[in-house]
CSV table of C-alpha atoms in Angstrom, one decimal:
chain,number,residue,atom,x,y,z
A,1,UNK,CA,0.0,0.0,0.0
A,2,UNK,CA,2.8,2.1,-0.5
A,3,UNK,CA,4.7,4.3,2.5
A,4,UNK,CA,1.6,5.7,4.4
A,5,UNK,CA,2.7,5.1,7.6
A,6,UNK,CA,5.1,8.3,8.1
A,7,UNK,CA,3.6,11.6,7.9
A,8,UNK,CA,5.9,15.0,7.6
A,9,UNK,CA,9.2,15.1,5.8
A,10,UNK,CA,11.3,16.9,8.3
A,11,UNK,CA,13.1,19.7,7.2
A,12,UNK,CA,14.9,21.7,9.7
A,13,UNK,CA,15.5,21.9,13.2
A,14,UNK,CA,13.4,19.0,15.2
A,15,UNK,CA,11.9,20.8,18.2
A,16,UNK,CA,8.9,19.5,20.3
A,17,UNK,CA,6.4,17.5,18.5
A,18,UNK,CA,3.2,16.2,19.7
A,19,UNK,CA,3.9,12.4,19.2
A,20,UNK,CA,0.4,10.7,19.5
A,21,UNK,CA,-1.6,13.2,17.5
A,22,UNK,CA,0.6,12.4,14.5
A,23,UNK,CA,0.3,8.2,15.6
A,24,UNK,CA,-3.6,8.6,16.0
A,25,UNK,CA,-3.1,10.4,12.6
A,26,UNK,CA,-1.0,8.0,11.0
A,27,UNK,CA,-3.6,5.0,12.5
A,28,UNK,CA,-6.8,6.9,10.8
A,29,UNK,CA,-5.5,6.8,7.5
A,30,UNK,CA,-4.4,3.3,7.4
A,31,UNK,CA,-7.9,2.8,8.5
A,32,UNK,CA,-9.5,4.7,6.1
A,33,UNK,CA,-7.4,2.9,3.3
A,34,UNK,CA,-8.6,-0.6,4.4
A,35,UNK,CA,-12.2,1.1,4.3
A,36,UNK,CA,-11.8,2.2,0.8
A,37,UNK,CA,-9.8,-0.8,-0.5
A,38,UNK,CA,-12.6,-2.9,0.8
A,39,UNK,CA,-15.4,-1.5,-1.7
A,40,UNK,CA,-13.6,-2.5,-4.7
A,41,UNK,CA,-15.7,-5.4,-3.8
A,42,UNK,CA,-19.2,-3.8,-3.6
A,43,UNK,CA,-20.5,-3.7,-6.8
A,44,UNK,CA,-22.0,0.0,-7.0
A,45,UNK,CA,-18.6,1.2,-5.9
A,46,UNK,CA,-17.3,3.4,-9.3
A,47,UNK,CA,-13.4,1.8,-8.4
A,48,UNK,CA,-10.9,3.3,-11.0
A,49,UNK,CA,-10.1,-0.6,-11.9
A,50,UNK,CA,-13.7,-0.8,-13.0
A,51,UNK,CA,-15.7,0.1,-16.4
A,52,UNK,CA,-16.9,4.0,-16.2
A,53,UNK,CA,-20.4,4.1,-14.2
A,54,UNK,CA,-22.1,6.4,-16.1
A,55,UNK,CA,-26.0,6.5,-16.7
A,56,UNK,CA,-28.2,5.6,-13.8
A,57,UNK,CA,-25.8,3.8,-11.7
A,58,UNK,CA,-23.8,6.8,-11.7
A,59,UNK,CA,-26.5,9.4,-11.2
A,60,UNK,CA,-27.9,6.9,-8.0
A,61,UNK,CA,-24.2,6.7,-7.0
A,62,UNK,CA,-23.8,10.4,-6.9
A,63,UNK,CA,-26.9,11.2,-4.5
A,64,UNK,CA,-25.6,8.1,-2.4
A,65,UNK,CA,-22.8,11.1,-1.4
A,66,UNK,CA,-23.1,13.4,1.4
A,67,UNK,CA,-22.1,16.8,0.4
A,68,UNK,CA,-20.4,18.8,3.5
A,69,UNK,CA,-18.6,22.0,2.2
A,70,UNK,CA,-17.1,23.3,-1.1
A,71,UNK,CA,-13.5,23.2,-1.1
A,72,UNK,CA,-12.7,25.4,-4.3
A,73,UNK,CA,-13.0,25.9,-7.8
A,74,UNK,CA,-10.5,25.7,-11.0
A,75,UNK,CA,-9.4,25.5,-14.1
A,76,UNK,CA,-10.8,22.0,-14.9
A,77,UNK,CA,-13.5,22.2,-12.4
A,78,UNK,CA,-15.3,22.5,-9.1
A,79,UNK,CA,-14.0,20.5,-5.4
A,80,UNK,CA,-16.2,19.5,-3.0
A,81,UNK,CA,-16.0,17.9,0.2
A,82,UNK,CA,-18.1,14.7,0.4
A,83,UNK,CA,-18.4,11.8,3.3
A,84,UNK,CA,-19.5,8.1,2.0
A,85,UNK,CA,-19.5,6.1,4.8
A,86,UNK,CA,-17.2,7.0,7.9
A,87,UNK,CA,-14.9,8.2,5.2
A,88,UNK,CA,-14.0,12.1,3.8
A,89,UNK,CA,-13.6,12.4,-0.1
A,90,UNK,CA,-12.9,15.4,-2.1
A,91,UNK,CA,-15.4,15.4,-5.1
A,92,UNK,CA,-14.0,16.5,-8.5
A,93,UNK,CA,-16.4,17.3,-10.9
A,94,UNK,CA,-15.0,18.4,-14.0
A,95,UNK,CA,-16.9,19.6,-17.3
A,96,UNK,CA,-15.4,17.6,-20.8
A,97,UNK,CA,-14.1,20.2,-22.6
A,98,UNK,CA,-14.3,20.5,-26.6
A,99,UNK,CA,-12.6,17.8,-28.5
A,100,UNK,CA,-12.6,15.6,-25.8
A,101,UNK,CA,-14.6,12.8,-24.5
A,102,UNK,CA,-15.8,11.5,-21.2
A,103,UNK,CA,-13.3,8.7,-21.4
A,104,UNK,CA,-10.6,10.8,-22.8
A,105,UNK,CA,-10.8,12.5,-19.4
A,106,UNK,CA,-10.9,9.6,-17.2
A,107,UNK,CA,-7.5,8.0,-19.0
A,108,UNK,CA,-6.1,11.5,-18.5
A,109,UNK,CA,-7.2,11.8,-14.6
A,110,UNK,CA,-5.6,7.5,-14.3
A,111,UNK,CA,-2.6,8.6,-14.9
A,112,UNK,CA,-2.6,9.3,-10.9
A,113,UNK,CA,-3.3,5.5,-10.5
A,114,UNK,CA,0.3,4.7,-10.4
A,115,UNK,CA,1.4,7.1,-7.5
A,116,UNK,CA,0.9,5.6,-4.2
A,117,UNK,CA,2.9,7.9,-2.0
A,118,UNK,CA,2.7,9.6,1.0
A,119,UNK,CA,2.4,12.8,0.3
A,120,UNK,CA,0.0,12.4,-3.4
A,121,UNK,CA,-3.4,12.3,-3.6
A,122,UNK,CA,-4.9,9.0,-4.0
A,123,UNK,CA,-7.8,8.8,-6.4
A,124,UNK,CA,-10.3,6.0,-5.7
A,125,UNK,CA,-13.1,6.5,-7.7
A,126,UNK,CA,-14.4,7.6,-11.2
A,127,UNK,CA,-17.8,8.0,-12.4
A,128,UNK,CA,-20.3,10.1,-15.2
A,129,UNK,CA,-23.3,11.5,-13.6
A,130,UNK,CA,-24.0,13.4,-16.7
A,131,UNK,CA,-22.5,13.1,-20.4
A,132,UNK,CA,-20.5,16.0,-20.2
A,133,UNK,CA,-19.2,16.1,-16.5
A,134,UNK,CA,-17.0,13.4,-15.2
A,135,UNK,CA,-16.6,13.0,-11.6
A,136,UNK,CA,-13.1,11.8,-9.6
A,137,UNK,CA,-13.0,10.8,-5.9
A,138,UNK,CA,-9.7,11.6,-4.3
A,139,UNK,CA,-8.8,10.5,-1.0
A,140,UNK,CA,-7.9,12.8,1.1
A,141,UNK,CA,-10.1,15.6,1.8
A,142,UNK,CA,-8.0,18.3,3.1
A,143,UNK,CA,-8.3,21.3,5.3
A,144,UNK,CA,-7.2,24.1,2.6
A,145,UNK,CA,-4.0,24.1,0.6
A,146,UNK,CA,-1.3,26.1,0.6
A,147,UNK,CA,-2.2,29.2,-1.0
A,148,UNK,CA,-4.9,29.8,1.2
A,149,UNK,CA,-2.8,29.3,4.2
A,150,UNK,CA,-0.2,32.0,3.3
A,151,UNK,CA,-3.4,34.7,2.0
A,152,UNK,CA,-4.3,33.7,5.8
A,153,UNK,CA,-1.0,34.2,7.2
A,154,UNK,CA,-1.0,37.8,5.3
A,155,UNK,CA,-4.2,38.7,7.1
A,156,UNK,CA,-3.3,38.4,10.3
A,157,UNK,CA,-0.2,40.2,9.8
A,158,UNK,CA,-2.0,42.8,8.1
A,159,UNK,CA,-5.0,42.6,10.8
A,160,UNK,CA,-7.4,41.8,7.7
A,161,UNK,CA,-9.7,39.3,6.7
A,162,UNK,CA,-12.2,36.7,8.7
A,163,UNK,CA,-10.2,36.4,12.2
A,164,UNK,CA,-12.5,33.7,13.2
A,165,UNK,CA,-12.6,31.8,10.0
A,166,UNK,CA,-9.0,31.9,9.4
A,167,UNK,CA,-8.2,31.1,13.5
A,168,UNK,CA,-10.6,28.0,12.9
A,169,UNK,CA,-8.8,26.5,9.7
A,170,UNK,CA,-5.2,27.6,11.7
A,171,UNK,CA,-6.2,25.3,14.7
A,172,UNK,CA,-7.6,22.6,12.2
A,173,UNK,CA,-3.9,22.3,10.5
A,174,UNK,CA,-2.4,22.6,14.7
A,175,UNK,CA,-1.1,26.0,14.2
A,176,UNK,CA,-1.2,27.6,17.4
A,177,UNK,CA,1.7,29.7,18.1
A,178,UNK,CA,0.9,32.8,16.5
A,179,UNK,CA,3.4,34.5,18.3
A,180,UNK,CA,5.7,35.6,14.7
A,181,UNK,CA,2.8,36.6,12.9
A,182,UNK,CA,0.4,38.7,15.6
A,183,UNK,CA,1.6,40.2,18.7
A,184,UNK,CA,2.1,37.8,21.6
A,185,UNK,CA,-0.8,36.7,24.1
A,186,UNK,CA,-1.7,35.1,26.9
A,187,UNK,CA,-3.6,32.4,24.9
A,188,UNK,CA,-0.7,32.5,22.8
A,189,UNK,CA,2.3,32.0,25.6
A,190,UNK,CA,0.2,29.3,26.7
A,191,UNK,CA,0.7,27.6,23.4
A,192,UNK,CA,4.3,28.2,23.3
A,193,UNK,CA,5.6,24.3,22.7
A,194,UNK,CA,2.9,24.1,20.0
A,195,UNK,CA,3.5,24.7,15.9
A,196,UNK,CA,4.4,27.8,14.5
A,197,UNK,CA,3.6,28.6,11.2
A,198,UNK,CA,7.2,28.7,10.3
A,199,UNK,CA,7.8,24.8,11.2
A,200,UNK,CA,4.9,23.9,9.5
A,201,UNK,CA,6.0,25.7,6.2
A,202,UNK,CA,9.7,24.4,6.3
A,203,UNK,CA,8.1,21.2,6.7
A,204,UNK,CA,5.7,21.7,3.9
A,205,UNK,CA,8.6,22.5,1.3
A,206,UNK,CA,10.3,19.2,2.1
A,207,UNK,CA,7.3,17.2,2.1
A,208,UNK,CA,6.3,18.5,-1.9
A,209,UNK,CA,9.8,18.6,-3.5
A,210,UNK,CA,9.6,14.7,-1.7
A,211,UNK,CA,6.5,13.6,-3.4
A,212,UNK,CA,7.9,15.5,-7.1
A,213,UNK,CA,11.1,13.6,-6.5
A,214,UNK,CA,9.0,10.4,-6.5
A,215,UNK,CA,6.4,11.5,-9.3
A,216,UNK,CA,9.9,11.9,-11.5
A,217,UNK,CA,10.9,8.6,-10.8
A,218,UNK,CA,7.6,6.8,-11.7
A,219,UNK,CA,7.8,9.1,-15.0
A,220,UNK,CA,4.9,11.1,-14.4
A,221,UNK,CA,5.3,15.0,-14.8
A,222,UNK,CA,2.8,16.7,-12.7
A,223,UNK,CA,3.5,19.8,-15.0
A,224,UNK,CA,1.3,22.7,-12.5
A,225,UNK,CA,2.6,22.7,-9.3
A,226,UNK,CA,1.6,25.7,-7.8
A,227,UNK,CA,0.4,26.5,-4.2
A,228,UNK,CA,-3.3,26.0,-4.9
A,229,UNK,CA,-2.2,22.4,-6.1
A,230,UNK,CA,-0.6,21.5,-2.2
A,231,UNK,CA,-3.5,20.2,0.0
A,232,UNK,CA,-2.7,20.4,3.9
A,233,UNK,CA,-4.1,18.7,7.0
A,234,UNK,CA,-2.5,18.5,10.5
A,235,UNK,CA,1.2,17.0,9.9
A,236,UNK,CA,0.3,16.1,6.8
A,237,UNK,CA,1.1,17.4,2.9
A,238,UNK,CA,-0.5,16.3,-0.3
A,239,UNK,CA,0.7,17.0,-4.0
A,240,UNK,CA,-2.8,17.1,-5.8
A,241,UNK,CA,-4.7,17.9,-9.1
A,242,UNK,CA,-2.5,16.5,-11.4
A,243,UNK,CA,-5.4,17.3,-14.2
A,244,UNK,CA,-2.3,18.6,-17.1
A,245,UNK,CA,0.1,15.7,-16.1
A,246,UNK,CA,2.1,13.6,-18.1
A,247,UNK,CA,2.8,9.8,-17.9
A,248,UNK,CA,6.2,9.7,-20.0
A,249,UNK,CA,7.1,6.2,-19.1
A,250,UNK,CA,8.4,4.7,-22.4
A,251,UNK,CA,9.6,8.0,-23.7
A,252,UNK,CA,13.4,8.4,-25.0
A,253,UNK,CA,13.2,12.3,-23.8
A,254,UNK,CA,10.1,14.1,-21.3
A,255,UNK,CA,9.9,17.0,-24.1
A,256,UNK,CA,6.2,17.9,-24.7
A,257,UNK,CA,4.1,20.2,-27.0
A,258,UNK,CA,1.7,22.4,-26.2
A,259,UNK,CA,1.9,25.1,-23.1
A,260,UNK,CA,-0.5,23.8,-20.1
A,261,UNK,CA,-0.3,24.9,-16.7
A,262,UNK,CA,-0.9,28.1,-14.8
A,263,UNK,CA,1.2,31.3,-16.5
A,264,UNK,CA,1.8,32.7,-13.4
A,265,UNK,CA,4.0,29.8,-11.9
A,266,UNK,CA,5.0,28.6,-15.6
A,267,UNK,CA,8.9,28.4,-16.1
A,268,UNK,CA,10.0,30.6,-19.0
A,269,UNK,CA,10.9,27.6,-21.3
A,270,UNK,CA,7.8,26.8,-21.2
A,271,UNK,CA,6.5,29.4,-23.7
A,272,UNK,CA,8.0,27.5,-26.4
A,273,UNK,CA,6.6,24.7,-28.2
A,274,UNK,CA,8.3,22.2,-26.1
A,275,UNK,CA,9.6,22.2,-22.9
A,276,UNK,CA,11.8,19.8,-20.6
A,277,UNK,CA,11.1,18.4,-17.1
A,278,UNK,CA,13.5,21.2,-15.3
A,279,UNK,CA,9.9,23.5,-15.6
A,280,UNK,CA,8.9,21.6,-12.9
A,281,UNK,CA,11.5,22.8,-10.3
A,282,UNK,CA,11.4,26.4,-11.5
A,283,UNK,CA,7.7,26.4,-10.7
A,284,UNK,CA,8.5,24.9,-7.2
A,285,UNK,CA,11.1,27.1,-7.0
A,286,UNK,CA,8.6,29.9,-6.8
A,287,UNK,CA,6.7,28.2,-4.4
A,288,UNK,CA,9.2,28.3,-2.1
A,289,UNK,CA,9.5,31.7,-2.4
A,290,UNK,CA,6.2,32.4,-1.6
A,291,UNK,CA,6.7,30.5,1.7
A,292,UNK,CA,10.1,32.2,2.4
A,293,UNK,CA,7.7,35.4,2.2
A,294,UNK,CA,5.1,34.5,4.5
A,295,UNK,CA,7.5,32.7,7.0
A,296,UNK,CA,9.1,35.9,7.7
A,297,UNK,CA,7.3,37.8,10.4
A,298,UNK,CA,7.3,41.2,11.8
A,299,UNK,CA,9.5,40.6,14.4
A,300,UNK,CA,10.6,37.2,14.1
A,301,UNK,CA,12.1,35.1,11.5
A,302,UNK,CA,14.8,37.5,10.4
A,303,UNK,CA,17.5,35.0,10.5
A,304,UNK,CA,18.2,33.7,7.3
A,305,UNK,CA,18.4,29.7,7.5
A,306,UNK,CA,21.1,27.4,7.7
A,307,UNK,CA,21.9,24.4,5.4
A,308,UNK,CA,21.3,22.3,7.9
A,309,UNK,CA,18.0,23.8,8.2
A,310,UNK,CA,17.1,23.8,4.4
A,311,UNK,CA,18.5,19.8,4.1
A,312,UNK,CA,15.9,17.4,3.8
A,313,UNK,CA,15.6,14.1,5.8
């Protein structure tokens, strides 16, 4: 079942961690992969080693999921938080574009079938409610990704935004040493041996260039890696929407045509007709940037880090 068992990459100092949190952590998702693995065998489960359910069976399938919160919305289409079962999914429905079919769509979205890693997405299920939407099941949902935790980050340095909302998803992801970005309190003294946002964001950048590493090596190029595209829980970090990716496996050379991926975090090679694999680290290179931005604080976080601090374990 792959390496689930771990959950951050460490990068960076190791300072006080909060042990059984992360083993009850690790424990839940090894649970709710047993879960999921077991309705393969259930024959209204849409498994992505199955035909495509579309018709009926898909449209009763669909209601059969209980819609909790939207999560976002994209290029390729709208995320939503679904339970089925005990179990949290993150519903993907996504339009078929022009020139494409449903089941050009679904062989696009499998090429995620051969990741099983730590810190990818796992997508369990497929199915066609409709004739022009296809639907993906992804496992796990998430708490927000990364560019929403920075924009949240931002407002509280800038004493902006929903203080509530963005406190609520904060404690959600065990942030709770607020101490770099806001002015200290009592609440936060308190929490003084807890995470800070900057240990959480050194741990995050190890944790993505881990799971890219391993996409590399299994020949897949995810080929949009931006922060939307980083999904984040509680000690955990997920490389996700790999809707543009590449399976090159079998390829002499990973050149490509055409230009997909977001402009904004596209590597300037990339505006010509083909481009080569090293786009990949350039976009996570500005990534990281973003995070070296956000991690620095108004009165903390000056120090510049070590390479001990930057070298991943």
């Amino acid at each position: 079942m792959g390496d689930w068992t771990r959950g951050w990459t460490r990068v960076g100092q190791t300072g006080p961690t909060q042990h059984y949190g992360r083993v009850w952590e690790a424990e839940r998702e090894l649970q709710e992969l047993t879960i999921i693995e077991s309705w393969n065998d259930d024959d209204s489960w849409p498994g992505i080693n199955k035909p495509l359910f579309n018709g009926p069976d898909a449209k009763r399938f669909d209601t059969k999921l209980a819609k909790l919160e939207d999560l976002g919305y994209g290029a390729f289409g709208r995320v939503e938080k679904v339970s089925y079962g005990s179990v949290c999914l993150a519903r993907k429905r996504i339009p078929r574009r022009r020139g494409f079919t449903i089941d050009d769509l679904r062989k696009e979205s499998l090429t995620m079938q051969k990741l099983d890693h730590r810190h990818v997405v796992k997508l369990v299920a497929t199915y066609a409610p409709r004739t022009h939407e296809l639907c993906l099941l992804i496992w796990p949902a998430a708490v927000c990704n990364l560019s929403t935790l920075l924009e949240d980050l931002e407002y509280l340095r800038m004493g902006e935004g929903d203080r509530e909302d963005i406190l609520e998803r904060l404690d959600a992801l065990d942030i709770k040493d607020l101490s770099a970005i806001e002015q200290s309190s009592e609440d936060q003294l308190l929490h003084s041996t807890t995470k800070c946002p900057l240990e959480f964001l050194r741990n995050t950048i190890g944790c993505v260039a881990r799971a890219l590493a391993y996409c590399h090596q299994n020949d897949v190029r995810h080929l949009d890696i931006k922060p939307s595209n980083i999904l984040l829980k509680a000690d955990r970090v997920y490389l996700a929407d790999f809707g543009v990716s590449r399976d090159v496996s079998g390829q002499d050379q990973t050149m490509t045509e055409g230009v997909p991926g977001t402009e904004r975090w596209r590597a300037p090679e990339f505006r010509r007709r083909l481009r080569q694999r090293q786009g990949q680290p350039f976009s996570h290179g500005l990534g990281l940037i973003s995070v070296s931005h956000q991690s620095r604080g108004p009165h903390h976080y000056n120090d510049k880090p070590s390479q001990r601090d930057l070298r991943m374990t």
